[in-house]
Coordinates of C-alpha atoms in Angstrom, one line a residue:
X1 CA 156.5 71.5 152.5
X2 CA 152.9 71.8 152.5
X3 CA 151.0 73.0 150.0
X4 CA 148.0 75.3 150.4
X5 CA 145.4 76.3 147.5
X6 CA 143.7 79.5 147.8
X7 CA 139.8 80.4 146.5
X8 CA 139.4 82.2 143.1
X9 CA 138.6 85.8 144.3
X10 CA 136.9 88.3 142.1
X11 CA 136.5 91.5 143.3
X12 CA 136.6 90.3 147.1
X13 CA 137.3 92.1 150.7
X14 CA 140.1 89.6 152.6
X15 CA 139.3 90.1 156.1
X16 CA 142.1 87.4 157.1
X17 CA 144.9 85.5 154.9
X18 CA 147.2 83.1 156.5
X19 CA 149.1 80.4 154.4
X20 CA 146.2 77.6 155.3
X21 CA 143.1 80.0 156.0
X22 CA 141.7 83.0 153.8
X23 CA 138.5 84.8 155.6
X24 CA 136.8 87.0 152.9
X25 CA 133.6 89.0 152.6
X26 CA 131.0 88.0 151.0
X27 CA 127.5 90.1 148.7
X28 CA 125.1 90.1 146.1
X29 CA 127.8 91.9 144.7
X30 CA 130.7 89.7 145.4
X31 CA 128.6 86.5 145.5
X32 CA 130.3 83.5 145.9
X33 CA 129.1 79.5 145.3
X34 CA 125.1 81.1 146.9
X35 CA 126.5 81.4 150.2
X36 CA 126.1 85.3 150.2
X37 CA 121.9 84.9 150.8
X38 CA 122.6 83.9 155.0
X39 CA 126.0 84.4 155.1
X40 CA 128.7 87.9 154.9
X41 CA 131.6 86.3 154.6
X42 CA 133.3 82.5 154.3
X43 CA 136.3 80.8 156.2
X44 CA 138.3 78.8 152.7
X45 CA 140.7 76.0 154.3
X46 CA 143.7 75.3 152.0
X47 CA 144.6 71.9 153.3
X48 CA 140.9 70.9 152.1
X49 CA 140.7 73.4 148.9
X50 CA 137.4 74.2 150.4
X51 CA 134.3 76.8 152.2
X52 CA 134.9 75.2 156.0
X53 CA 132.3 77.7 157.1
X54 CA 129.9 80.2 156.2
X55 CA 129.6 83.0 158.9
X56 CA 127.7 86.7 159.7
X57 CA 128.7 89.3 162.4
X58 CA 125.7 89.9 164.9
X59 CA 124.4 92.7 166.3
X60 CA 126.6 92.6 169.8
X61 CA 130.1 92.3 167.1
X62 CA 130.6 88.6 168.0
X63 CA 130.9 85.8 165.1
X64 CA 128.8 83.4 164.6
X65 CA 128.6 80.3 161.7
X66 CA 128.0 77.3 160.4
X67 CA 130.1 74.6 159.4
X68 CA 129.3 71.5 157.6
X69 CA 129.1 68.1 159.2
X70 CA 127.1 66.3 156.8
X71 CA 124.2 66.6 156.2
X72 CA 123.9 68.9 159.1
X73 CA 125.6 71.9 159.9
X74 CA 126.8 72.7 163.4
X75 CA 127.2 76.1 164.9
X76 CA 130.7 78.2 165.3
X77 CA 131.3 81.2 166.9
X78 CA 134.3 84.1 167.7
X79 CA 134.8 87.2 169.5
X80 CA 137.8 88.0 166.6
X81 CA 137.8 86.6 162.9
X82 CA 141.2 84.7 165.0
X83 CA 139.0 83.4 167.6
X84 CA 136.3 82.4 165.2
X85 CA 138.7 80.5 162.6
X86 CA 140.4 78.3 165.8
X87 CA 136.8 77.6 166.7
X88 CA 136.5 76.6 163.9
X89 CA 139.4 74.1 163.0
X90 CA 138.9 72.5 166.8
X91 CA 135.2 71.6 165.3
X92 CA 136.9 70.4 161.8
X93 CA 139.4 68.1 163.8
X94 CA 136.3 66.8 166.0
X95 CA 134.4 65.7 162.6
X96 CA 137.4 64.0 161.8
X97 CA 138.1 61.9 164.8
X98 CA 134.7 61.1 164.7

């Protein structure tokens, strides 16, 4: 069986928790690793043990991010934290195939 690591939370809102994917907000209050300055909350992967994506909620509701490819970062998006995270891993599995 797989195992999946999970981030070291302090204090932190978890907007989504599966056994691969924890979505969690994000402050000056809850900082965590300097993404709170552009960024509300992050998408952690287990599989990696890492911040796949760094993401706000805009003004119409709809989720928008950023996740790294690089030295670059490409954009990611969601109507649903769901929606957003399977964005997500389809843009992960692209940077790995290529």
């Amino acid at each position: 069986m797989r195992k999946y690591s999970k981030p070291t939370l302090s204090g932190h809102k978890v907007l989504y928790n599966s056994p691969r994917y924890c979505v969690f907000e994000i402050s000056k209050d809850f900082p965590y690793n300097g993404f709170e300055e552009n960024s509300s909350f992050i998408i952690y992967d287990g599989v990696f043990d890492t911040e796949i994506a760094w993401c706000t909620v805009n003004e119409s509701g709809e989720f928008r991010g950023k996740t790294p490819y690089g030295p670059h970062e490409l954009d990611v998006y969601g109507s649903t934290i769901r929606d957003l995270i399977d964005n997500v891993q389809k843009k992960v599995e692209w940077i790995i195939r290529n």
